[in-house]
Amino acid sequence: MDAAANTYHSASSGNGTCTTTDSFLHLQFPLSSAVQHQSTSCATSVHPVVLFSIIDHYLRRTEAAQRVIGILLGVRSDDGLEIEVRNSFPLPVTEKSTAANGDAEDASDAAGEDVVVDMDYLSQMYNLHQTVNAKEVVVGWYATTGSNSTSDITEKSVYLQEFFANETVPHQPIHLVVDTTSMTSPDKSSSSPTMGLRAYTSSPLGIPDQSINTAGRMFLQVPCELKNYDSEKAGLDIISIAKNHASQSSGLLSDMDNLERSIVQVRQMLDTVGDYVDAVIAGRVKPNRAIGRYLMDAVSSIPKVGPTEFERLFNNHLQDLLMVIYLANLTKSQLAIAERLQNLL
């Protein structure tokens, strides 16, 4: 064995320290690079208010901007494998396009310098959010798809991911991509009826480049789902009514209208479930065990009541509600009479 390999050798650079002995190789990375040892497998849930904030940011963008970028705030589980995105705010980011006459190598080297982030704005907005809710921390960043983009991940996404990794140490940041092509595509028939929502995490790939002090990154798509509370669900139901109106607005429903709408929705869901079960029994659709378990849990949670007994219970409950309404109106009338008598005296 070479004598140089048997001796203790240490080499330092801007990306860390490499220490070699005759029995082991120890790599000591700086704190900003510690995130690369974290697991990239995680599940992400996004609240509706985050989507509305991103869409509002996209609709208010400048004419020159093809996409918008912002910060995601939320909470992580203790093991870091579950992320709940609860809030967000826009971030002024300037993305300069490289010179058209430059070759591909020059454009790649300059890509990191063509992304400018307003750090003062980021610090001020984050401090303001911390005063309102100290539990919400930076968990990642979001971006919308560009009008001419064919991929969720661009070359500049690597540099932005590396930048936001310093804000989420020791965890990997989540990159949330909102597909807005359905909002800008002139051909509505070819657009997706639903807005795409995808989440990515990354892991370092390759040897860091000394000139730009960063390494390549491999982006991996992770599970992402919408999560809402009951109060948010009620608000979303009211907002969904406005999409069918020409004025794009909707007021609050009365109790009876809301009850009628809920009954109609329940009947529609029952019809959908019934059609699916019939299709599975007939062999037209391949059975799904997960759906079967969900249906079994839903059916078992409802007590088995005959039609006659159910009608009797429903009528009794309806009579109780009518009695409450009658007593409320009677109390209202009595208070009005008492107020008039007080004015006469």
mmCIF file of C-alpha atoms in Angstrom, residues 47-334:
data_model
loop_
_atom_site.group_PDB
_atom_site.id
_atom_site.type_symbol
_atom_site.label_atom_id
_atom_site.label_comp_id
_atom_site.label_asym_id
_atom_site.label_seq_id
_atom_site.Cartn_x
_atom_site.Cartn_y
_atom_site.Cartn_z
ATOM 1 C CA HIS A 47 -54.939 23.098 3.299
ATOM 2 C CA PRO A 48 -57.294 24.863 0.839
ATOM 3 C CA VAL A 49 -56.264 28.334 2.022
ATOM 4 C CA VAL A 50 -52.784 27.641 0.643
ATOM 5 C CA LEU A 51 -54.160 26.898 -2.824
ATOM 6 C CA PHE A 52 -56.303 30.052 -2.814
ATOM 7 C CA SER A 53 -53.271 32.100 -1.800
ATOM 8 C CA ILE A 54 -51.150 30.604 -4.591
ATOM 9 C CA ILE A 55 -53.847 31.130 -7.229
ATOM 10 C CA ASP A 56 -54.364 34.727 -6.079
ATOM 11 C CA HIS A 57 -50.622 35.292 -6.331
ATOM 12 C CA TYR A 58 -50.601 33.831 -9.838
ATOM 13 C CA LEU A 59 -53.529 35.960 -11.038
ATOM 14 C CA ARG A 60 -51.871 39.143 -9.719
ATOM 15 C CA ARG A 61 -48.470 38.454 -11.295
ATOM 16 C CA THR A 62 -46.792 40.908 -13.637
ATOM 17 C CA GLU A 63 -47.126 40.484 -17.379
ATOM 18 C CA ALA A 64 -43.475 39.527 -17.763
ATOM 19 C CA ALA A 65 -43.601 36.795 -15.109
ATOM 20 C CA GLN A 66 -44.317 33.321 -16.438
ATOM 21 C CA ARG A 67 -44.638 31.781 -12.984
ATOM 22 C CA VAL A 68 -44.763 32.815 -9.333
ATOM 23 C CA ILE A 69 -42.782 31.549 -6.346
ATOM 24 C CA GLY A 70 -43.501 31.691 -2.630
ATOM 25 C CA ILE A 71 -42.873 30.220 0.811
ATOM 26 C CA LEU A 72 -44.781 27.339 2.404
ATOM 27 C CA LEU A 73 -45.432 27.426 6.147
ATOM 28 C CA GLY A 74 -46.625 24.512 8.225
ATOM 29 C CA VAL A 75 -45.728 21.896 10.785
ATOM 30 C CA ARG A 76 -43.756 18.653 10.675
ATOM 31 C CA SER A 77 -44.178 15.479 12.632
ATOM 32 C CA ASP A 78 -41.488 14.538 15.132
ATOM 33 C CA ASP A 79 -39.909 12.086 12.696
ATOM 34 C CA GLY A 80 -40.192 14.548 9.798
ATOM 35 C CA LEU A 81 -42.115 12.087 7.610
ATOM 36 C CA GLU A 82 -45.432 13.979 7.663
ATOM 37 C CA ILE A 83 -45.746 17.612 6.620
ATOM 38 C CA GLU A 84 -48.899 19.711 6.956
ATOM 39 C CA VAL A 85 -48.829 22.895 4.871
ATOM 40 C CA ARG A 86 -51.130 25.420 6.560
ATOM 41 C CA ASN A 87 -50.132 28.794 5.162
ATOM 42 C CA SER A 88 -48.046 30.523 2.528
ATOM 43 C CA PHE A 89 -46.961 33.930 1.341
ATOM 44 C CA PRO A 90 -45.566 35.184 -1.995
ATOM 45 C CA LEU A 91 -41.871 35.827 -2.408
ATOM 46 C CA PRO A 92 -40.381 38.358 -4.839
ATOM 47 C CA VAL A 93 -38.020 36.304 -6.994
ATOM 48 C CA THR A 94 -36.399 37.624 -10.155
ATOM 49 C CA GLU A 95 -35.597 35.005 -12.755
ATOM 50 C CA LYS A 96 -33.456 36.389 -15.564
ATOM 51 C CA SER A 97 -33.230 34.428 -18.783
ATOM 52 C CA THR A 98 -29.753 33.712 -20.112
ATOM 53 C CA ALA A 99 -28.523 35.279 -23.321
ATOM 54 C CA ALA A 100 -29.904 33.643 -26.405
ATOM 55 C CA ASN A 101 -26.524 33.820 -28.204
ATOM 56 C CA GLY A 102 -24.623 32.103 -25.397
ATOM 57 C CA ASP A 103 -23.819 28.423 -25.607
ATOM 58 C CA ALA A 104 -25.430 25.828 -23.367
ATOM 59 C CA GLU A 105 -22.415 25.561 -21.040
ATOM 60 C CA ASP A 106 -22.339 29.294 -20.348
ATOM 61 C CA ALA A 107 -26.092 29.334 -19.762
ATOM 62 C CA SER A 108 -25.792 26.489 -17.263
ATOM 63 C CA ASP A 109 -23.011 28.221 -15.351
ATOM 64 C CA ALA A 110 -24.973 31.467 -15.181
ATOM 65 C CA ALA A 111 -28.256 29.907 -14.128
ATOM 66 C CA GLY A 112 -27.466 30.234 -10.427
ATOM 67 C CA GLU A 113 -26.702 33.945 -10.846
ATOM 68 C CA ASP A 114 -29.966 34.563 -12.704
ATOM 69 C CA VAL A 115 -32.160 33.814 -9.663
ATOM 70 C CA VAL A 116 -32.434 36.747 -7.241
ATOM 71 C CA VAL A 117 -34.368 36.347 -3.965
ATOM 72 C CA ASP A 118 -35.427 39.315 -1.825
ATOM 73 C CA MET A 119 -34.019 38.197 1.542
ATOM 74 C CA ASP A 120 -35.228 41.273 3.436
ATOM 75 C CA TYR A 121 -38.823 40.641 2.381
ATOM 76 C CA LEU A 122 -38.512 36.961 3.292
ATOM 77 C CA SER A 123 -37.173 37.760 6.758
ATOM 78 C CA GLN A 124 -39.800 40.420 7.492
ATOM 79 C CA MET A 125 -42.759 38.325 6.338
ATOM 80 C CA TYR A 126 -41.566 35.274 8.244
ATOM 81 C CA ASN A 127 -41.134 37.287 11.441
ATOM 82 C CA LEU A 128 -44.664 38.684 11.062
ATOM 83 C CA HIS A 129 -46.092 35.177 10.650
ATOM 84 C CA GLN A 130 -44.145 34.008 13.688
ATOM 85 C CA THR A 131 -45.812 36.655 15.850
ATOM 86 C CA VAL A 132 -49.223 35.283 14.849
ATOM 87 C CA ASN A 133 -48.447 31.562 14.928
ATOM 88 C CA ALA A 134 -45.054 30.522 16.230
ATOM 89 C CA LYS A 135 -45.712 26.835 15.500
ATOM 90 C CA GLU A 136 -45.709 27.347 11.730
ATOM 91 C CA VAL A 137 -42.212 27.188 10.281
ATOM 92 C CA VAL A 138 -40.809 27.163 6.767
ATOM 93 C CA VAL A 139 -41.350 23.693 5.296
ATOM 94 C CA GLY A 140 -40.633 24.434 1.641
ATOM 95 C CA TRP A 141 -41.558 26.590 -1.320
ATOM 96 C CA TYR A 142 -44.129 26.622 -4.098
ATOM 97 C CA ALA A 143 -44.069 27.483 -7.774
ATOM 98 C CA THR A 144 -46.601 27.505 -10.564
ATOM 99 C CA THR A 145 -45.953 25.991 -13.961
ATOM 100 C CA GLY A 146 -44.848 28.422 -16.633
ATOM 101 C CA SER A 147 -46.968 29.045 -19.699
ATOM 102 C CA ASN A 148 -44.273 27.515 -21.927
ATOM 103 C CA SER A 149 -43.025 24.944 -19.442
ATOM 104 C CA THR A 150 -43.149 21.248 -20.266
ATOM 105 C CA SER A 151 -41.805 20.043 -16.914
ATOM 106 C CA ASP A 152 -42.492 20.751 -13.248
ATOM 107 C CA ILE A 153 -38.779 20.941 -12.483
ATOM 108 C CA THR A 154 -36.536 23.417 -14.279
ATOM 109 C CA GLU A 155 -32.818 24.079 -14.073
ATOM 110 C CA LYS A 156 -33.371 27.003 -11.735
ATOM 111 C CA SER A 157 -35.441 24.818 -9.422
ATOM 112 C CA VAL A 158 -32.190 23.140 -8.366
ATOM 113 C CA TYR A 159 -30.707 26.420 -7.140
ATOM 114 C CA LEU A 160 -33.929 27.459 -5.430
ATOM 115 C CA GLN A 161 -34.181 24.074 -3.718
ATOM 116 C CA GLU A 162 -30.598 24.448 -2.508
ATOM 117 C CA PHE A 163 -31.384 27.936 -1.213
ATOM 118 C CA PHE A 164 -34.521 26.910 0.683
ATOM 119 C CA ALA A 165 -32.703 23.896 2.130
ATOM 120 C CA ASN A 166 -30.829 26.355 4.339
ATOM 121 C CA GLU A 167 -34.185 27.558 5.718
ATOM 122 C CA THR A 168 -35.410 24.053 6.634
ATOM 123 C CA VAL A 169 -32.239 22.495 8.100
ATOM 124 C CA PRO A 170 -31.989 19.648 9.055
ATOM 125 C CA HIS A 171 -34.967 18.591 6.901
ATOM 126 C CA GLN A 172 -35.396 18.641 3.160
ATOM 127 C CA PRO A 173 -37.705 21.386 1.822
ATOM 128 C CA ILE A 174 -40.901 20.450 0.030
ATOM 129 C CA HIS A 175 -41.345 21.815 -3.481
ATOM 130 C CA LEU A 176 -45.054 22.228 -4.259
ATOM 131 C CA VAL A 177 -45.965 22.634 -7.930
ATOM 132 C CA VAL A 178 -49.393 23.992 -8.891
ATOM 133 C CA ASP A 179 -50.298 23.345 -12.514
ATOM 134 C CA THR A 180 -52.005 26.493 -13.814
ATOM 135 C CA THR A 181 -52.028 25.540 -17.493
ATOM 136 C CA SER A 182 -55.785 24.904 -17.299
ATOM 137 C CA MET A 183 -56.222 28.609 -16.445
ATOM 138 C CA THR A 184 -54.174 29.934 -19.370
ATOM 139 C CA SER A 185 -54.614 27.344 -22.121
ATOM 140 C CA PRO A 186 -56.590 28.744 -25.084
ATOM 141 C CA ASP A 187 -57.843 25.250 -25.909
ATOM 142 C CA LYS A 188 -60.178 24.526 -23.006
ATOM 143 C CA SER A 189 -61.065 21.102 -24.371
ATOM 144 C CA SER A 190 -57.474 19.917 -23.985
ATOM 145 C CA SER A 191 -57.043 21.311 -20.498
ATOM 146 C CA SER A 192 -57.391 19.195 -17.425
ATOM 147 C CA PRO A 193 -60.705 19.744 -15.598
ATOM 148 C CA THR A 194 -58.834 19.772 -12.297
ATOM 149 C CA MET A 195 -55.822 21.798 -11.266
ATOM 150 C CA GLY A 196 -52.745 19.615 -10.825
ATOM 151 C CA LEU A 197 -51.072 19.625 -7.415
ATOM 152 C CA ARG A 198 -47.771 17.809 -7.002
ATOM 153 C CA ALA A 199 -45.160 17.767 -4.237
ATOM 154 C CA TYR A 200 -41.477 16.978 -4.605
ATOM 155 C CA THR A 201 -38.519 16.509 -2.332
ATOM 156 C CA SER A 202 -34.909 16.150 -3.382
ATOM 157 C CA SER A 203 -31.628 14.516 -2.536
ATOM 158 C CA PRO A 204 -28.131 15.673 -3.545
ATOM 159 C CA LEU A 205 -26.674 14.015 -6.606
ATOM 160 C CA GLY A 206 -23.095 14.069 -7.814
ATOM 161 C CA ILE A 207 -20.057 16.011 -6.631
ATOM 162 C CA PRO A 208 -20.558 19.671 -5.609
ATOM 163 C CA ASP A 209 -19.292 22.224 -8.104
ATOM 164 C CA GLN A 210 -16.683 24.451 -6.445
ATOM 165 C CA SER A 211 -17.518 27.419 -8.698
ATOM 166 C CA ILE A 212 -21.192 27.612 -7.681
ATOM 167 C CA ASN A 213 -20.865 25.804 -4.319
ATOM 168 C CA THR A 214 -23.736 23.421 -4.982
ATOM 169 C CA ALA A 215 -24.359 19.912 -6.260
ATOM 170 C CA GLY A 216 -26.940 18.449 -8.557
ATOM 171 C CA ARG A 217 -30.260 17.318 -7.118
ATOM 172 C CA MET A 218 -32.601 14.485 -7.910
ATOM 173 C CA PHE A 219 -36.253 15.428 -7.370
ATOM 174 C CA LEU A 220 -38.624 12.719 -6.180
ATOM 175 C CA GLN A 221 -42.399 13.055 -6.189
ATOM 176 C CA VAL A 222 -44.001 12.353 -2.794
ATOM 177 C CA PRO A 223 -47.659 11.740 -1.858
ATOM 178 C CA CYS A 224 -49.703 14.930 -1.638
ATOM 179 C CA GLU A 225 -53.333 15.347 -0.635
ATOM 180 C CA LEU A 226 -55.761 18.099 0.284
ATOM 181 C CA LYS A 227 -56.711 18.358 3.939
ATOM 182 C CA ASN A 228 -59.446 20.563 5.341
ATOM 183 C CA TYR A 229 -61.267 21.093 8.608
ATOM 184 C CA ASP A 230 -65.063 21.066 8.888
ATOM 185 C CA SER A 231 -65.212 24.870 8.885
ATOM 186 C CA GLU A 232 -63.084 24.994 5.733
ATOM 187 C CA LYS A 233 -65.299 22.375 4.089
ATOM 188 C CA ALA A 234 -68.390 24.511 4.739
ATOM 189 C CA GLY A 235 -66.694 27.520 3.160
ATOM 190 C CA LEU A 236 -65.605 25.500 0.133
ATOM 191 C CA ASP A 237 -69.149 24.232 -0.391
ATOM 192 C CA ILE A 238 -70.460 27.808 -0.494
ATOM 193 C CA ILE A 239 -67.703 28.905 -2.868
ATOM 194 C CA SER A 240 -68.404 25.966 -5.182
ATOM 195 C CA ILE A 241 -71.974 27.219 -5.665
ATOM 196 C CA ALA A 242 -70.679 30.452 -7.222
ATOM 197 C CA LYS A 243 -69.020 28.656 -10.141
ATOM 198 C CA ASN A 244 -72.447 27.940 -11.664
ATOM 199 C CA HIS A 245 -73.617 31.561 -11.403
ATOM 200 C CA ALA A 246 -72.953 34.171 -14.063
ATOM 201 C CA SER A 247 -72.025 36.743 -11.406
ATOM 202 C CA GLN A 248 -69.477 34.332 -9.848
ATOM 203 C CA SER A 249 -70.867 35.177 -6.408
ATOM 204 C CA SER A 250 -73.023 33.386 -3.885
ATOM 205 C CA GLY A 251 -74.621 34.349 -0.604
ATOM 206 C CA LEU A 252 -75.132 32.313 2.527
ATOM 207 C CA LEU A 253 -77.824 29.661 2.343
ATOM 208 C CA SER A 254 -80.711 29.459 4.761
ATOM 209 C CA ASP A 255 -81.039 26.464 7.053
ATOM 210 C CA MET A 256 -83.702 24.812 4.909
ATOM 211 C CA ASP A 257 -81.798 25.444 1.661
ATOM 212 C CA ASN A 258 -78.634 24.076 3.211
ATOM 213 C CA LEU A 259 -80.515 20.997 4.433
ATOM 214 C CA GLU A 260 -82.020 20.434 0.995
ATOM 215 C CA ARG A 261 -78.627 20.774 -0.677
ATOM 216 C CA SER A 262 -77.069 18.330 1.777
ATOM 217 C CA ILE A 263 -79.807 15.768 1.142
ATOM 218 C CA VAL A 264 -79.328 16.079 -2.626
ATOM 219 C CA GLN A 265 -75.568 15.591 -2.248
ATOM 220 C CA VAL A 266 -76.083 12.521 -0.061
ATOM 221 C CA ARG A 267 -78.451 11.008 -2.629
ATOM 222 C CA GLN A 268 -75.957 11.657 -5.414
ATOM 223 C CA MET A 269 -73.172 9.994 -3.430
ATOM 224 C CA LEU A 270 -75.411 7.011 -2.654
ATOM 225 C CA ASP A 271 -76.262 6.671 -6.347
ATOM 226 C CA THR A 272 -72.555 6.781 -7.236
ATOM 227 C CA VAL A 273 -71.710 4.137 -4.640
ATOM 228 C CA GLY A 274 -74.638 1.974 -5.755
ATOM 229 C CA ASP A 275 -73.552 2.147 -9.401
ATOM 230 C CA TYR A 276 -70.003 1.187 -8.432
ATOM 231 C CA VAL A 277 -71.153 -1.802 -6.354
ATOM 232 C CA ASP A 278 -73.446 -2.990 -9.167
ATOM 233 C CA ALA A 279 -70.583 -2.678 -11.671
ATOM 234 C CA VAL A 280 -68.270 -4.708 -9.427
ATOM 235 C CA ILE A 281 -70.878 -7.435 -8.924
ATOM 236 C CA ALA A 282 -71.542 -7.577 -12.676
ATOM 237 C CA GLY A 283 -67.811 -7.849 -13.377
ATOM 238 C CA ARG A 284 -67.561 -4.628 -15.394
ATOM 239 C CA VAL A 285 -65.194 -2.996 -12.891
ATOM 240 C CA LYS A 286 -62.250 -4.556 -11.105
ATOM 241 C CA PRO A 287 -62.893 -4.586 -7.334
ATOM 242 C CA ASN A 288 -60.820 -2.332 -5.111
ATOM 243 C CA ARG A 289 -60.208 -3.669 -1.618
ATOM 244 C CA ALA A 290 -59.505 -0.249 -0.136
ATOM 245 C CA ILE A 291 -62.848 1.105 -1.380
ATOM 246 C CA GLY A 292 -64.566 -2.023 -0.085
ATOM 247 C CA ARG A 293 -63.145 -1.472 3.394
ATOM 248 C CA TYR A 294 -64.235 2.173 3.360
ATOM 249 C CA LEU A 295 -67.773 1.157 2.377
ATOM 250 C CA MET A 296 -67.863 -1.534 5.061
ATOM 251 C CA ASP A 297 -66.761 0.952 7.732
ATOM 252 C CA ALA A 298 -69.377 3.471 6.566
ATOM 253 C CA VAL A 299 -72.190 0.905 6.596
ATOM 254 C CA SER A 300 -71.201 -0.520 9.987
ATOM 255 C CA SER A 301 -71.195 2.947 11.570
ATOM 256 C CA ILE A 302 -74.926 3.384 10.815
ATOM 257 C CA PRO A 303 -77.428 1.448 12.973
ATOM 258 C CA LYS A 304 -79.678 -0.947 11.121
ATOM 259 C CA VAL A 305 -83.202 0.509 11.239
ATOM 260 C CA GLY A 306 -86.250 -0.605 9.281
ATOM 261 C CA PRO A 307 -88.153 1.813 7.018
ATOM 262 C CA THR A 308 -91.119 2.066 9.414
ATOM 263 C CA GLU A 309 -88.955 2.725 12.450
ATOM 264 C CA PHE A 310 -86.834 5.227 10.538
ATOM 265 C CA GLU A 311 -89.928 7.149 9.411
ATOM 266 C CA ARG A 312 -91.221 7.261 12.981
ATOM 267 C CA LEU A 313 -87.911 8.566 14.333
ATOM 268 C CA PHE A 314 -87.671 11.125 11.544
ATOM 269 C CA ASN A 315 -91.187 12.437 12.168
ATOM 270 C CA ASN A 316 -90.534 12.722 15.905
ATOM 271 C CA HIS A 317 -87.345 14.665 15.254
ATOM 272 C CA LEU A 318 -89.134 16.886 12.743
ATOM 273 C CA GLN A 319 -91.878 17.649 15.263
ATOM 274 C CA ASP A 320 -89.240 18.592 17.831
ATOM 275 C CA LEU A 321 -87.642 20.984 15.368
ATOM 276 C CA LEU A 322 -90.986 22.573 14.515
ATOM 277 C CA MET A 323 -91.701 23.019 18.223
ATOM 278 C CA VAL A 324 -88.349 24.749 18.720
ATOM 279 C CA ILE A 325 -89.066 27.087 15.798
ATOM 280 C CA TYR A 326 -92.543 27.847 17.169
ATOM 281 C CA LEU A 327 -91.178 28.645 20.642
ATOM 282 C CA ALA A 328 -88.463 30.853 19.160
ATOM 283 C CA ASN A 329 -91.005 32.859 17.150
ATOM 284 C CA LEU A 330 -93.267 33.103 20.205
ATOM 285 C CA THR A 331 -90.395 34.440 22.309
ATOM 286 C CA LYS A 332 -89.502 36.936 19.591
ATOM 287 C CA SER A 333 -93.092 38.218 19.442
ATOM 288 C CA GLN A 334 -93.292 38.482 23.226
#
